[in-house]
Coordinates of C-alpha atoms and ligand atoms in Angstrom, one line a residue:
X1 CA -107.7 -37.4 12.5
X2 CA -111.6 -37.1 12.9
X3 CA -113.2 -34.3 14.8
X4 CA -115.9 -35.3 17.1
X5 CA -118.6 -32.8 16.9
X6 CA -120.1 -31.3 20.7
X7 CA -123.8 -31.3 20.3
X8 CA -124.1 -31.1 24.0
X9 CA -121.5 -27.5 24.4
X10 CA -123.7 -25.8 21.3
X11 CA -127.1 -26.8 22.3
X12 CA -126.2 -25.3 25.8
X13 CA -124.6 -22.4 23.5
X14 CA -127.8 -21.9 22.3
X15 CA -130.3 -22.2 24.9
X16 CA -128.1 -19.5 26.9
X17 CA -128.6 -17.5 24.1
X18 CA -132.5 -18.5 24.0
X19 CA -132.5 -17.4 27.4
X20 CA -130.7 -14.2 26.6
X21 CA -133.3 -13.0 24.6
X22 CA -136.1 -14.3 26.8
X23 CA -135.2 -12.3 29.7
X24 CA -134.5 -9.4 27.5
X25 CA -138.0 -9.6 26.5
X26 CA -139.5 -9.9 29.9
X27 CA -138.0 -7.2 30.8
X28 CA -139.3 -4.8 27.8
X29 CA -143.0 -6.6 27.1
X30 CA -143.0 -8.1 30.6
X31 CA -144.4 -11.3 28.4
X32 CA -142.3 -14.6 28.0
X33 CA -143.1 -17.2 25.4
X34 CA -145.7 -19.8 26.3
X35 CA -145.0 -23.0 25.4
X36 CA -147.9 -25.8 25.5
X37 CA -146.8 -29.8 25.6
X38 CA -149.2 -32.3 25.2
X39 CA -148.6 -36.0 26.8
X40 CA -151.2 -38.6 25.8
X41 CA -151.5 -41.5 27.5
X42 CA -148.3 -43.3 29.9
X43 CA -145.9 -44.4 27.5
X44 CA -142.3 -44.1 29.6
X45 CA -140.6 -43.1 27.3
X46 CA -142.6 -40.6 25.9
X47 CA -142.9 -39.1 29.2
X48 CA -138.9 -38.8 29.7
X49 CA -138.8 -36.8 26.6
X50 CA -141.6 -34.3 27.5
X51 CA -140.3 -34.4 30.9
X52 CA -136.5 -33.0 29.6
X53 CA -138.4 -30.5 27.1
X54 CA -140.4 -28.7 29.7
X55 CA -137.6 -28.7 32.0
X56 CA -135.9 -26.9 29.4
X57 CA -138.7 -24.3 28.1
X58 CA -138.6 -23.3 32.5
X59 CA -134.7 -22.6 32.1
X60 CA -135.3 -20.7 29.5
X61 CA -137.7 -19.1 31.2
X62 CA -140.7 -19.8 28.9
X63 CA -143.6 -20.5 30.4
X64 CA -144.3 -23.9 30.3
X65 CA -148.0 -25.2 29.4
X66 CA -148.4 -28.7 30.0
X67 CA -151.5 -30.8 29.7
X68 CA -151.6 -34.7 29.9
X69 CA -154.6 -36.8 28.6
X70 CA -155.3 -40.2 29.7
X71 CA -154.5 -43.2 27.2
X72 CA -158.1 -43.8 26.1
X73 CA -159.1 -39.8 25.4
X74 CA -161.2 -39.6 22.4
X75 CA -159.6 -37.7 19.2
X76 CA -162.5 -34.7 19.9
X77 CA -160.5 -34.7 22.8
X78 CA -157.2 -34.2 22.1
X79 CA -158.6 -31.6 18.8
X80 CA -160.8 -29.6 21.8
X81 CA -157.4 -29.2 23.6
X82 CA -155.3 -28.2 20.3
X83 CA -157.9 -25.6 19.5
X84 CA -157.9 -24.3 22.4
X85 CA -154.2 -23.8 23.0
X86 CA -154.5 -22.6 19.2
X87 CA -156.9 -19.7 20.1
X88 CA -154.9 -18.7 23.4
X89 CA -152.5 -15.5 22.6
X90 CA -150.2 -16.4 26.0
X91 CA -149.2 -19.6 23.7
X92 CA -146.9 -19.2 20.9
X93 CA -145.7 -22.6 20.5
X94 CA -147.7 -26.2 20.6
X95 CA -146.0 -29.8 20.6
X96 CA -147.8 -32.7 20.5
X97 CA -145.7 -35.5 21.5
X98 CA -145.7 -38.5 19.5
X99 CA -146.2 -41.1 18.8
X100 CA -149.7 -41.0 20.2
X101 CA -151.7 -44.4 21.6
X102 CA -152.7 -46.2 19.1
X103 CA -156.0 -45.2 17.4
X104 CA -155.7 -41.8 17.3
X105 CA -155.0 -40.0 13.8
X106 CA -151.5 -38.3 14.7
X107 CA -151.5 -36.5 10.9
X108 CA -154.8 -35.2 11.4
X109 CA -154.3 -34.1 14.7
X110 CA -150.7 -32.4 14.8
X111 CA -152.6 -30.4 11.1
X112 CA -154.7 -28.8 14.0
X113 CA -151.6 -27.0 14.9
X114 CA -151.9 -23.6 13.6
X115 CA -148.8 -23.4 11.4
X116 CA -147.0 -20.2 13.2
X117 CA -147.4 -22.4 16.3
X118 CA -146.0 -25.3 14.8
X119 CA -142.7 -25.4 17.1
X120 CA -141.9 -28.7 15.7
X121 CA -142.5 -28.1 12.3
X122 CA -144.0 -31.5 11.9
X123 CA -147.5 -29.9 10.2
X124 CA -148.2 -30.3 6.3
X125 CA -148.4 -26.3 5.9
X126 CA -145.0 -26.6 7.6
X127 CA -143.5 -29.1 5.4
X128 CA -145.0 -27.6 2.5
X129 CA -143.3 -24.5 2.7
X130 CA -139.9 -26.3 3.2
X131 CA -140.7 -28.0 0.3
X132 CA -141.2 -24.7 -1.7
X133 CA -138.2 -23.5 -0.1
X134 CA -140.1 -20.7 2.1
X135 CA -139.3 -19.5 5.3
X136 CA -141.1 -21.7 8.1
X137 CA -140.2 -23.4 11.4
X138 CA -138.4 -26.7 10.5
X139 CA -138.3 -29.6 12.5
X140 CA -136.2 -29.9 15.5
X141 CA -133.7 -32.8 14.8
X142 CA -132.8 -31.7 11.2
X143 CA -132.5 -28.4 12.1
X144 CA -130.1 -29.0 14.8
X145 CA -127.9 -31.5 12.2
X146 CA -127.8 -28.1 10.2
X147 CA -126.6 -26.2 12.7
X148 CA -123.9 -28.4 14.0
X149 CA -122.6 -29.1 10.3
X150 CA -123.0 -24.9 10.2
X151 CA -121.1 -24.6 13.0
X152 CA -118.2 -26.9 11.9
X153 CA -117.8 -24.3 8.9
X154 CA -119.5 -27.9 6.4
X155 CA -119.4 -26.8 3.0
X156 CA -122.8 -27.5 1.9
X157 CA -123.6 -26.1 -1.4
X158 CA -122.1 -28.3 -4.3
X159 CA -121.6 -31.0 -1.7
X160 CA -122.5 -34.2 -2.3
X161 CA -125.2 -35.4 0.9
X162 CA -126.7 -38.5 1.6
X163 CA -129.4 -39.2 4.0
X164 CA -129.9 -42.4 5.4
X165 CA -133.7 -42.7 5.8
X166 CA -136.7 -40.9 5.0
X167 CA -139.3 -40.7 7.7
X168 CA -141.3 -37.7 8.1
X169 CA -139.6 -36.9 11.4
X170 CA -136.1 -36.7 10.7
X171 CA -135.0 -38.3 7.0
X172 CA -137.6 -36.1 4.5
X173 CA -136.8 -32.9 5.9
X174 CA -133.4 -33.5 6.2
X175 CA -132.9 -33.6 2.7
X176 CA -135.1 -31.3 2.0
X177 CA -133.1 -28.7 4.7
X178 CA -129.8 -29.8 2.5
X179 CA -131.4 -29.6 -1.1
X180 CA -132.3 -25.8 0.4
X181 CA -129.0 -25.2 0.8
X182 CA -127.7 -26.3 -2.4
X183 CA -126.2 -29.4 -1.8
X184 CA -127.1 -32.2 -3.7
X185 CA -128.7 -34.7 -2.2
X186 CA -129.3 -38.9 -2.3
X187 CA -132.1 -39.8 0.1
X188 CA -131.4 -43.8 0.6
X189 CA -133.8 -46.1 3.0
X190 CA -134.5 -49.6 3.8
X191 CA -135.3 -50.6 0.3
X192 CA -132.3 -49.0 -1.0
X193 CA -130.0 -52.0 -3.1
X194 CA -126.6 -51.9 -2.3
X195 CA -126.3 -49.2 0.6
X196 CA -122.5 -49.0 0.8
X197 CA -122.4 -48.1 -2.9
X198 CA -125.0 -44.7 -2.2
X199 CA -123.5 -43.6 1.2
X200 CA -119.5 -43.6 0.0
X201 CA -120.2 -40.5 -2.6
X202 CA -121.3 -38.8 0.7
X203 CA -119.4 -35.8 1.4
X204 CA -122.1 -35.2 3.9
X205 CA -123.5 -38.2 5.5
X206 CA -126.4 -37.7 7.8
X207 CA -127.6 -41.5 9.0
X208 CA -131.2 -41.8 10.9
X209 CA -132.5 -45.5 9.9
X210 CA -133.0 -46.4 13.8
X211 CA -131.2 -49.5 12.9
X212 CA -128.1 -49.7 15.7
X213 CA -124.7 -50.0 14.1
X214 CA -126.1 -50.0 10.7
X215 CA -123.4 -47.8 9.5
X216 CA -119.7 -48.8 9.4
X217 CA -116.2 -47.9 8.1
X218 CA -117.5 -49.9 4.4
X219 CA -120.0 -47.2 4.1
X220 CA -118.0 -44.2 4.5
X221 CA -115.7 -42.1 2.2
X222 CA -112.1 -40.9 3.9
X223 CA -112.7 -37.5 5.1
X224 CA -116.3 -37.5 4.7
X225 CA -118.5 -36.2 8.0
X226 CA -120.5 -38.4 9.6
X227 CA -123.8 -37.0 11.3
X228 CA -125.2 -39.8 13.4
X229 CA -128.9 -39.3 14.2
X230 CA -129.9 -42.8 15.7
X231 CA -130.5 -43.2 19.3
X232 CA -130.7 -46.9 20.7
X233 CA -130.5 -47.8 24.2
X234 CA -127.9 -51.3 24.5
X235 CA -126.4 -53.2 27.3
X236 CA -123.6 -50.6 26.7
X237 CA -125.1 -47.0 27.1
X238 CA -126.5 -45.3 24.9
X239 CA -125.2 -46.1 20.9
X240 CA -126.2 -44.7 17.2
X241 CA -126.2 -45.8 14.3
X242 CA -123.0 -45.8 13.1
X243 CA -120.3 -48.0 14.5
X244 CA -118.5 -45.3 15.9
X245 CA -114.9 -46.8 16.5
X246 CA -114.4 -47.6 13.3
X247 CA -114.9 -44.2 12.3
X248 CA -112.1 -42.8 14.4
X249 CA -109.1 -42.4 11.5
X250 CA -111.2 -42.2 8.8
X251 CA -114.3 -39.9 8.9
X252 CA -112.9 -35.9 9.1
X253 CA -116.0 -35.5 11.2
X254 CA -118.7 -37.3 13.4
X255 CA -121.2 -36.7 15.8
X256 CA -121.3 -39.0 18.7
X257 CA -123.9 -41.2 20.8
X258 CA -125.0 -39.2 23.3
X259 CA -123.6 -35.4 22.9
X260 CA -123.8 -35.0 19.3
X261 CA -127.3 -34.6 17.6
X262 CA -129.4 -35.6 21.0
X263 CA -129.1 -32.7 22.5
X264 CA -129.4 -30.1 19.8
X265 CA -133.2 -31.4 19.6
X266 CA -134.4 -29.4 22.5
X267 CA -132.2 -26.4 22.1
X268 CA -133.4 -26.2 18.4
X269 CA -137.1 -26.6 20.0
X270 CA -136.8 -23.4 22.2
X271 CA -135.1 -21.4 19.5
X272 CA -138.3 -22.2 17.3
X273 CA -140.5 -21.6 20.4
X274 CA -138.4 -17.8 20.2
X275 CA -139.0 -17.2 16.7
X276 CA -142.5 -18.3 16.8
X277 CA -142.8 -15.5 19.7
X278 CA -141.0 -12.8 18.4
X279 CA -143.0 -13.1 15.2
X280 CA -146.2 -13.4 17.1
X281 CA -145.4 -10.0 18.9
X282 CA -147.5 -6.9 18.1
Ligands
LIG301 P1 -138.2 -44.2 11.4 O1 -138.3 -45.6 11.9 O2 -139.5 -43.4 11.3 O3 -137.5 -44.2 10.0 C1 -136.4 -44.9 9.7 C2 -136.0 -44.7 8.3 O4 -134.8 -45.5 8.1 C3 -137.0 -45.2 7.3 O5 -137.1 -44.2 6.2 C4 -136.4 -46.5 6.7 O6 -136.8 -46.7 5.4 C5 -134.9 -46.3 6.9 N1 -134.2 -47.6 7.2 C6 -134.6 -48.5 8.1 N2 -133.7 -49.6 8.0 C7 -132.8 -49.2 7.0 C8 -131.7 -49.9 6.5 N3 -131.3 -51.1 6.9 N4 -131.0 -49.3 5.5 C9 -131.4 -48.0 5.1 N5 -132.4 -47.3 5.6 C10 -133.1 -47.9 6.5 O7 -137.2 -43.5 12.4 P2 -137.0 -41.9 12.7 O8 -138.0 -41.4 13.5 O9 -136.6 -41.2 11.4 O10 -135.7 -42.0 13.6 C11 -134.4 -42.6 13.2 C12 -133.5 -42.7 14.3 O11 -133.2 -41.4 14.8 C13 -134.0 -43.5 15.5 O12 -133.0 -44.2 16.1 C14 -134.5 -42.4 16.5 O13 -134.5 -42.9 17.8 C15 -133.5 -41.4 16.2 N6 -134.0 -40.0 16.5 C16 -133.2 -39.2 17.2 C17 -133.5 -37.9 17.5 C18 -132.6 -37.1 18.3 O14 -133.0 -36.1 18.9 N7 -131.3 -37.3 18.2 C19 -134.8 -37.4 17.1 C20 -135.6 -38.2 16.3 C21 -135.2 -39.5 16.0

């Protein structure tokens, strides 16, 4: 039997919760968490994510801060606006959605991100203290992985965990999230020989390569779970990573595509925004 894990009943779980406390805090500070977005340039999709985020900060009933820059602004540009949402106590939280046009230092600019405003924890003084293992905001998607293995009652520590990829974004942290919690931990990626060899002494396998279907019932130890991070629009809805069907039977657990990881994103992206408040208060 595998157990599909719902992403999409916790992440709504949460942000109830998120809200909770939100109104709660209203209500005592009559102040709710600002949260600033930044959109440069028209990319569509780009624009459907930030869309979705800042309808979610106003249900949670954060104020929502948007700005959008045209495609050509300069990088002074985009730093002046960072600064200045930096320097503004009614903003606790700052994204800057990526990927940026092209031409624009996204490292250097998303550094201008004072780290206790760093809601996506995508900043090197953020990664740096994951690294050490200190307290920090982590990023969003590997946060919310965390949580739904957490919430499925995962063993982690001793656990053997392999992570399929190792961009910044997702991959890097992920391991980094799971080596914290004393598992041990195989980070594998495109130049990795022999992939089904590395991913079948996963206990935990968490899969983000952005390579549709990449993952299959060869790769994957009986019982294991399955944590499918890739999103890929087909012909045929929405699909991950992992060749799902074939894991039904033989994975104990597995996130599906959409409802599994996707949504956990943006409800682990207001519980930052939350923290980053509540740590902010005087
Ligand atoms: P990326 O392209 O930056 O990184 C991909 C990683 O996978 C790299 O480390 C690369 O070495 C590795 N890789 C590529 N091909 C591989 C192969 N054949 N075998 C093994 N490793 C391989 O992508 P990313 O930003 O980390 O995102 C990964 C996937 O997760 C994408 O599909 C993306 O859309 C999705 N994603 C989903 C969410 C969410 O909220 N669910 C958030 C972020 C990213």
């Amino acid at each position: 039997m595998t157990t599909l894990i719902d992403g999409t009943t916790t992440a709504l779980r949460i942000r109830a919760r998120v809200a909770e406390k939100v109104a709660h805090s209203v209500r005592i500070h009559k102040r709710a968490p600002g949260l600033a977005t930044i959109l440069v340039g028209d990319d569509p999709a780009s624009a459907v994510y930030v869309a979705a985020k800042r309808q979610a900060i106003r249900e949670a009933g954060m104020r929502d801060v948007h700005h959008t820059l045209p495609a050509e602004a300069s990088y002074p540009a985009v730093a002046a606006l960072i600064d200045q949402l930096a320097d503004d106590p009614d903003v606790c939280g700052i994204l800057l959605q990526l990927p940026l046009p092209k031409g624009l230092d996204s490292a250097a600019l998303i550094d201008r991100i004072p780290v206790t405003k760093d809601v996506d924890g995508l900043t090197t003084a953020s990664a740096g203290l994951l690294a050490r293992g200190a307290d920090g905001l982590r990023p969003c998607t590997p946060a919310g992985v965390l949580w739904l293995l957490d919430a499925e009652g995962v063993e982690l520590r001793g656990a053997h965990a392999v992570v399929v990829g190792h961009s910044e974004l997702v991959g890097r942290p992920m391991a980094r999230m799971l080596l914290q919690r004393d598992a041990t931990v195989t980070v594998a990626h495109k130049h990795t020989v022999n992939l089904p060899s590395i991913t079948r002494l996963a206990d935990v396998l968490v899969v983000a390569a952005g390579v549709c279907g990449l993952i299959g019932a060869e790769h994957v130890k009986p019982g294991a779970a399955v944590v499918d991070v890739g999103i890929h629009r087909t012909d045929h809805g929405l699909r991950g990573d992992v060749r799902s069907r074939e894991l039904q039977g033989h994975a104990g657990l597995l996130t599906p595509v959409p409802g599994g990881v996707g949504p956990m994103t943006i409800a682990m992206l207001l519980a930052n925004t939350l923290v980053a408040f509540e740590q902010g208060q005087p």
